[in-house]
Amino acid sequence: MSQPARRPAAVLFDRDGTLIHDIPYNGDPDRVAPVAGAREALDRLRGKGVPIGVVTNQSGVARGLIAPEALRAVNDRVEALLGPFDVWEICPHDDGDRCGCRKPAPGLVLRAARRLGVRPQDCVVVGDIGRDVEAARAAGARGILVPTPATLPEEVAAAPEVAPGLAAAIDLVLGGIQLTAEDEGRTTRAGG
Ligand SMILES: [Mg+2]
Ligand SMILES: [Zn+2]
């Protein structure tokens, strides 16, 4: 079933394996490396005035593998490299904590939507594993999977929408947006 293409109220990104290369339990800002095309993808949304956020599981905090200050330093580096996000929602828990925010639970998506003042069902979640699209589904949001070589084939098969990369995911997100007269003018001038 194809999704209705309409402007999303916000786009929420998984962090590891989606915006930056996944280094398990990384607490070192110097090892933060953006995925190719991440900055451009985010800037397209910023340019359209679409709020963007990060929704990330960081169980390394609960496991004592990442200090909260190190997590903050890594996230600061993410913003330094990829630009500012309108909202960050982080789950520091592990499976045994049975919290409501660790993806595939919907808590991070619901909290991000609430902080942005938008409805979860008007949000898009972009992530690299099944947990991300399951969290989207549980929150009533639209989920788009951008697989990496580490993504399981069954997760790809189960995803409602799959994009080969972030640029393609943003194409899906923005696909139905009509250019405004102002945009058209800019395009024409740029083209001429
Ligand atoms: Mg991930
Ligand atoms: Zn949690």
PDB file of C-alpha atoms and ligand atoms in Angstrom:
ATOM      1  CA  MET A   1       0.000   0.000   0.000  1.00  0.00           C
ATOM      2  CA  SER A   2       1.551   3.318  -0.956  1.00  0.00           C
ATOM      3  CA  GLN A   3       1.766   6.067   1.614  1.00  0.00           C
ATOM      4  CA  PRO A   4      -0.012   9.341   1.007  1.00  0.00           C
ATOM      5  CA  ALA A   5       2.732  11.820   0.200  1.00  0.00           C
ATOM      6  CA  ARG A   6       2.262  14.868   2.358  1.00  0.00           C
ATOM      7  CA  ARG A   7       4.499  17.178   4.250  1.00  0.00           C
ATOM      8  CA  PRO A   8       5.515  15.564   7.541  1.00  0.00           C
ATOM      9  CA  ALA A   9       5.223  17.507  10.786  1.00  0.00           C
ATOM     10  CA  ALA A  10       8.683  16.277  11.744  1.00  0.00           C
ATOM     11  CA  VAL A  11      11.284  13.716  10.731  1.00  0.00           C
ATOM     12  CA  LEU A  12      12.939  11.764  13.553  1.00  0.00           C
ATOM     13  CA  PHE A  13      16.200   9.945  12.861  1.00  0.00           C
ATOM     14  CA  ASP A  14      17.856   7.062  14.588  1.00  0.00           C
ATOM     15  CA  ARG A  15      21.470   8.024  15.332  1.00  0.00           C
ATOM     16  CA  ASP A  16      23.806   5.003  15.081  1.00  0.00           C
ATOM     17  CA  GLY A  17      23.911   3.345  11.687  1.00  0.00           C
ATOM     18  CA  THR A  18      21.538   5.976  10.302  1.00  0.00           C
ATOM     19  CA  LEU A  19      23.127   9.429  10.725  1.00  0.00           C
ATOM     20  CA  ILE A  20      26.577   8.304  11.858  1.00  0.00           C
ATOM     21  CA  HIS A  21      28.463   5.076  11.412  1.00  0.00           C
ATOM     22  CA  ASP A  22      27.649   2.627  14.168  1.00  0.00           C
ATOM     23  CA  ILE A  23      30.478   2.176  16.654  1.00  0.00           C
ATOM     24  CA  PRO A  24      28.939   0.191  19.523  1.00  0.00           C
ATOM     25  CA  TYR A  25      29.021   2.069  22.856  1.00  0.00           C
ATOM     26  CA  ASN A  26      31.166   4.847  21.461  1.00  0.00           C
ATOM     27  CA  GLY A  27      31.953   7.525  24.011  1.00  0.00           C
ATOM     28  CA  ASP A  28      34.675   9.234  21.982  1.00  0.00           C
ATOM     29  CA  PRO A  29      33.595  12.295  19.981  1.00  0.00           C
ATOM     30  CA  ASP A  30      36.664  11.954  17.750  1.00  0.00           C
ATOM     31  CA  ARG A  31      35.288   8.678  16.407  1.00  0.00           C
ATOM     32  CA  VAL A  32      31.986  10.196  15.250  1.00  0.00           C
ATOM     33  CA  ALA A  33      31.767   9.818  11.472  1.00  0.00           C
ATOM     34  CA  PRO A  34      28.648  10.892   9.584  1.00  0.00           C
ATOM     35  CA  VAL A  35      27.109   8.600   7.016  1.00  0.00           C
ATOM     36  CA  ALA A  36      27.664   9.853   3.468  1.00  0.00           C
ATOM     37  CA  GLY A  37      24.975  12.333   2.489  1.00  0.00           C
ATOM     38  CA  ALA A  38      23.635  12.829   6.022  1.00  0.00           C
ATOM     39  CA  ARG A  39      24.367  16.544   6.189  1.00  0.00           C
ATOM     40  CA  GLU A  40      22.778  17.160   2.792  1.00  0.00           C
ATOM     41  CA  ALA A  41      19.695  15.113   3.682  1.00  0.00           C
ATOM     42  CA  LEU A  42      19.184  17.029   6.908  1.00  0.00           C
ATOM     43  CA  ASP A  43      19.787  20.367   5.219  1.00  0.00           C
ATOM     44  CA  ARG A  44      17.090  19.586   2.654  1.00  0.00           C
ATOM     45  CA  LEU A  45      14.599  19.174   5.478  1.00  0.00           C
ATOM     46  CA  ARG A  46      15.866  22.293   7.244  1.00  0.00           C
ATOM     47  CA  GLY A  47      15.481  24.170   3.982  1.00  0.00           C
ATOM     48  CA  LYS A  48      11.844  23.092   3.779  1.00  0.00           C
ATOM     49  CA  GLY A  49      11.227  24.119   7.361  1.00  0.00           C
ATOM     50  CA  VAL A  50      10.570  20.534   8.465  1.00  0.00           C
ATOM     51  CA  PRO A  51      11.586  20.016  12.118  1.00  0.00           C
ATOM     52  CA  ILE A  52      14.129  17.257  12.622  1.00  0.00           C
ATOM     53  CA  GLY A  53      15.042  15.189  15.662  1.00  0.00           C
ATOM     54  CA  VAL A  54      17.091  12.277  16.901  1.00  0.00           C
ATOM     55  CA  VAL A  55      15.574   9.274  18.693  1.00  0.00           C
ATOM     56  CA  THR A  56      18.324   6.986  19.931  1.00  0.00           C
ATOM     57  CA  ASN A  57      18.738   3.916  22.130  1.00  0.00           C
ATOM     58  CA  GLN A  58      21.891   4.230  24.253  1.00  0.00           C
ATOM     59  CA  SER A  59      21.856   1.175  26.482  1.00  0.00           C
ATOM     60  CA  GLY A  60      25.600   1.623  26.994  1.00  0.00           C
ATOM     61  CA  VAL A  61      24.625   4.150  29.672  1.00  0.00           C
ATOM     62  CA  ALA A  62      22.624   1.561  31.659  1.00  0.00           C
ATOM     63  CA  ARG A  63      25.390  -0.978  31.153  1.00  0.00           C
ATOM     64  CA  GLY A  64      28.016   1.417  32.500  1.00  0.00           C
ATOM     65  CA  LEU A  65      29.861   1.418  29.167  1.00  0.00           C
ATOM     66  CA  ILE A  66      29.227   5.082  28.350  1.00  0.00           C
ATOM     67  CA  ALA A  67      29.355   7.879  30.903  1.00  0.00           C
ATOM     68  CA  PRO A  68      26.512  10.399  30.529  1.00  0.00           C
ATOM     69  CA  GLU A  69      29.083  13.155  29.926  1.00  0.00           C
ATOM     70  CA  ALA A  70      30.701  11.110  27.155  1.00  0.00           C
ATOM     71  CA  LEU A  71      27.309  10.567  25.552  1.00  0.00           C
ATOM     72  CA  ARG A  72      26.703  14.289  25.677  1.00  0.00           C
ATOM     73  CA  ALA A  73      30.104  14.960  24.099  1.00  0.00           C
ATOM     74  CA  VAL A  74      29.362  12.507  21.287  1.00  0.00           C
ATOM     75  CA  ASN A  75      25.976  14.075  20.645  1.00  0.00           C
ATOM     76  CA  ASP A  76      27.546  17.534  20.663  1.00  0.00           C
ATOM     77  CA  ARG A  77      29.949  16.311  17.980  1.00  0.00           C
ATOM     78  CA  VAL A  78      27.040  14.952  15.963  1.00  0.00           C
ATOM     79  CA  GLU A  79      25.477  18.422  15.989  1.00  0.00           C
ATOM     80  CA  ALA A  80      28.805  20.073  15.177  1.00  0.00           C
ATOM     81  CA  LEU A  81      29.140  17.852  12.101  1.00  0.00           C
ATOM     82  CA  LEU A  82      25.508  17.559  11.004  1.00  0.00           C
ATOM     83  CA  GLY A  83      23.985  20.805  12.233  1.00  0.00           C
ATOM     84  CA  PRO A  84      21.395  21.463  14.921  1.00  0.00           C
ATOM     85  CA  PHE A  85      18.405  19.240  15.655  1.00  0.00           C
ATOM     86  CA  ASP A  86      15.120  20.546  16.989  1.00  0.00           C
ATOM     87  CA  VAL A  87      14.808  17.736  19.495  1.00  0.00           C
ATOM     88  CA  TRP A  88      16.866  14.897  20.960  1.00  0.00           C
ATOM     89  CA  GLU A  89      15.234  11.997  22.751  1.00  0.00           C
ATOM     90  CA  ILE A  90      17.576   9.402  24.244  1.00  0.00           C
ATOM     91  CA  CYS A  91      16.799   6.118  25.963  1.00  0.00           C
ATOM     92  CA  PRO A  92      19.633   5.298  28.408  1.00  0.00           C
ATOM     93  CA  HIS A  93      17.994   2.043  29.543  1.00  0.00           C
ATOM     94  CA  ASP A  94      18.617  -1.608  28.781  1.00  0.00           C
ATOM     95  CA  ASP A  95      16.097  -4.325  27.930  1.00  0.00           C
ATOM     96  CA  GLY A  96      15.896  -5.447  31.563  1.00  0.00           C
ATOM     97  CA  ASP A  97      14.745  -1.987  32.656  1.00  0.00           C
ATOM     98  CA  ARG A  98      11.494  -2.502  30.753  1.00  0.00           C
ATOM     99  CA  CYS A  99      11.128   1.222  30.133  1.00  0.00           C
ATOM    100  CA  GLY A 100       8.645   2.654  27.668  1.00  0.00           C
ATOM    101  CA  CYS A 101      11.247   4.439  25.602  1.00  0.00           C
ATOM    102  CA  ARG A 102      13.757   1.851  24.394  1.00  0.00           C
ATOM    103  CA  LYS A 103      12.906   1.188  20.750  1.00  0.00           C
ATOM    104  CA  PRO A 104      10.872  -0.787  19.612  1.00  0.00           C
ATOM    105  CA  ALA A 105       8.736   0.873  22.318  1.00  0.00           C
ATOM    106  CA  PRO A 106       7.170   4.108  21.109  1.00  0.00           C
ATOM    107  CA  GLY A 107       8.272   6.380  23.993  1.00  0.00           C
ATOM    108  CA  LEU A 108      11.058   8.275  22.242  1.00  0.00           C
ATOM    109  CA  VAL A 109       8.898   9.022  19.224  1.00  0.00           C
ATOM    110  CA  LEU A 110       5.951  10.077  21.378  1.00  0.00           C
ATOM    111  CA  ARG A 111       8.135  12.324  23.542  1.00  0.00           C
ATOM    112  CA  ALA A 112       9.821  13.945  20.555  1.00  0.00           C
ATOM    113  CA  ALA A 113       6.450  14.644  18.943  1.00  0.00           C
ATOM    114  CA  ARG A 114       5.088  16.114  22.164  1.00  0.00           C
ATOM    115  CA  ARG A 115       8.105  18.394  22.585  1.00  0.00           C
ATOM    116  CA  LEU A 116       7.743  19.586  18.992  1.00  0.00           C
ATOM    117  CA  GLY A 117       4.020  20.143  19.448  1.00  0.00           C
ATOM    118  CA  VAL A 118       3.059  17.811  16.597  1.00  0.00           C
ATOM    119  CA  ARG A 119       1.032  14.604  16.325  1.00  0.00           C
ATOM    120  CA  PRO A 120       3.037  11.349  16.199  1.00  0.00           C
ATOM    121  CA  GLN A 121       0.937  10.206  13.276  1.00  0.00           C
ATOM    122  CA  ASP A 122       2.244  13.174  11.279  1.00  0.00           C
ATOM    123  CA  CYS A 123       5.869  12.237  11.960  1.00  0.00           C
ATOM    124  CA  VAL A 124       8.294  10.108   9.981  1.00  0.00           C
ATOM    125  CA  VAL A 125      10.913   7.923  11.653  1.00  0.00           C
ATOM    126  CA  VAL A 126      14.020   6.974   9.663  1.00  0.00           C
ATOM    127  CA  GLY A 127      16.242   4.198  10.971  1.00  0.00           C
ATOM    128  CA  ASP A 128      18.476   1.300  10.020  1.00  0.00           C
ATOM    129  CA  ILE A 129      16.965  -1.632  11.922  1.00  0.00           C
ATOM    130  CA  GLY A 130      13.637  -3.241  12.712  1.00  0.00           C
ATOM    131  CA  ARG A 131      13.479  -1.624  16.148  1.00  0.00           C
ATOM    132  CA  ASP A 132      13.235   1.788  14.493  1.00  0.00           C
ATOM    133  CA  VAL A 133      10.322   0.986  12.213  1.00  0.00           C
ATOM    134  CA  GLU A 134       8.625  -0.964  15.025  1.00  0.00           C
ATOM    135  CA  ALA A 135       8.880   2.102  17.282  1.00  0.00           C
ATOM    136  CA  ALA A 136       7.405   4.199  14.493  1.00  0.00           C
ATOM    137  CA  ARG A 137       4.556   1.777  14.018  1.00  0.00           C
ATOM    138  CA  ALA A 138       3.883   1.594  17.772  1.00  0.00           C
ATOM    139  CA  ALA A 139       3.726   5.389  17.926  1.00  0.00           C
ATOM    140  CA  GLY A 140       1.457   5.629  14.887  1.00  0.00           C
ATOM    141  CA  ALA A 141       4.186   7.297  12.834  1.00  0.00           C
ATOM    142  CA  ARG A 142       5.437   6.491   9.350  1.00  0.00           C
ATOM    143  CA  GLY A 143       8.601   4.402   9.375  1.00  0.00           C
ATOM    144  CA  ILE A 144      11.246   4.268   6.659  1.00  0.00           C
ATOM    145  CA  LEU A 145      14.071   1.741   6.855  1.00  0.00           C
ATOM    146  CA  VAL A 146      17.470   2.641   5.410  1.00  0.00           C
ATOM    147  CA  PRO A 147      19.311  -0.667   5.692  1.00  0.00           C
ATOM    148  CA  THR A 148      23.019  -1.097   6.238  1.00  0.00           C
ATOM    149  CA  PRO A 149      24.955  -4.328   5.638  1.00  0.00           C
ATOM    150  CA  ALA A 150      24.205  -5.098   9.322  1.00  0.00           C
ATOM    151  CA  THR A 151      20.443  -4.912   8.839  1.00  0.00           C
ATOM    152  CA  LEU A 152      18.814  -8.336   8.937  1.00  0.00           C
ATOM    153  CA  PRO A 153      17.028  -9.501   5.768  1.00  0.00           C
ATOM    154  CA  GLU A 154      13.857 -10.187   7.790  1.00  0.00           C
ATOM    155  CA  GLU A 155      13.929  -6.606   9.059  1.00  0.00           C
ATOM    156  CA  VAL A 156      14.106  -5.360   5.481  1.00  0.00           C
ATOM    157  CA  ALA A 157      11.272  -7.674   4.471  1.00  0.00           C
ATOM    158  CA  ALA A 158       9.084  -6.490   7.360  1.00  0.00           C
ATOM    159  CA  ALA A 159       9.634  -2.757   6.848  1.00  0.00           C
ATOM    160  CA  PRO A 160       6.685  -0.788   5.464  1.00  0.00           C
ATOM    161  CA  GLU A 161       9.023   1.345   3.351  1.00  0.00           C
ATOM    162  CA  VAL A 162      12.670   0.859   2.462  1.00  0.00           C
ATOM    163  CA  ALA A 163      15.059   3.420   0.970  1.00  0.00           C
ATOM    164  CA  PRO A 164      18.563   2.610  -0.259  1.00  0.00           C
ATOM    165  CA  GLY A 165      20.076   5.683   1.415  1.00  0.00           C
ATOM    166  CA  LEU A 166      19.272   8.850   3.294  1.00  0.00           C
ATOM    167  CA  ALA A 167      18.852  10.892   0.121  1.00  0.00           C
ATOM    168  CA  ALA A 168      16.283   8.427  -1.158  1.00  0.00           C
ATOM    169  CA  ALA A 169      14.533   8.428   2.211  1.00  0.00           C
ATOM    170  CA  ILE A 170      14.204  12.193   2.072  1.00  0.00           C
ATOM    171  CA  ASP A 171      12.905  11.886  -1.495  1.00  0.00           C
ATOM    172  CA  LEU A 172      10.145   9.675  -0.084  1.00  0.00           C
ATOM    173  CA  VAL A 173       9.486  12.122   2.750  1.00  0.00           C
ATOM    174  CA  LEU A 174       9.339  15.194   0.517  1.00  0.00           C
ATOM    175  CA  GLY A 175       7.942  13.454  -2.537  1.00  0.00           C
ATOM    176  CA  GLY A 176       4.492  14.952  -2.362  1.00  0.00           C
ATOM    177  CA  ILE A 177       5.400  18.498  -1.480  1.00  0.00           C
ATOM    178  CA  GLN A 178       4.325  21.008  -4.071  1.00  0.00           C
ATOM    179  CA  LEU A 179       6.765  23.785  -4.819  1.00  0.00           C
ATOM    180  CA  THR A 180       5.498  27.131  -3.614  1.00  0.00           C
ATOM    181  CA  ALA A 181       5.462  30.069  -6.009  1.00  0.00           C
ATOM    182  CA  GLU A 182       8.501  31.388  -4.190  1.00  0.00           C
ATOM    183  CA  ASP A 183      10.346  28.081  -4.638  1.00  0.00           C
ATOM    184  CA  GLU A 184       9.370  28.036  -8.316  1.00  0.00           C
ATOM    185  CA  GLY A 185      10.794  31.536  -8.748  1.00  0.00           C
ATOM    186  CA  ARG A 186      14.012  30.491  -7.125  1.00  0.00           C
ATOM    187  CA  THR A 187      14.205  27.391  -9.266  1.00  0.00           C
ATOM    188  CA  THR A 188      13.578  29.380 -12.416  1.00  0.00           C
ATOM    189  CA  ARG A 189      16.161  31.983 -11.507  1.00  0.00           C
ATOM    190  CA  ALA A 190      18.655  29.321 -10.526  1.00  0.00           C
ATOM    191  CA  GLY A 191      17.967  27.489 -13.774  1.00  0.00           C
ATOM    192  CA  GLY A 192      18.243  30.667 -15.868  1.00  0.00           C
TER     193      GLY A 192
HETATM  194 MG    MG B   1      20.656   2.284  14.403  1.00  0.00          MG
HETATM  195 ZN    ZN B   2      14.213   3.842  28.008  1.00  0.00          ZN
END
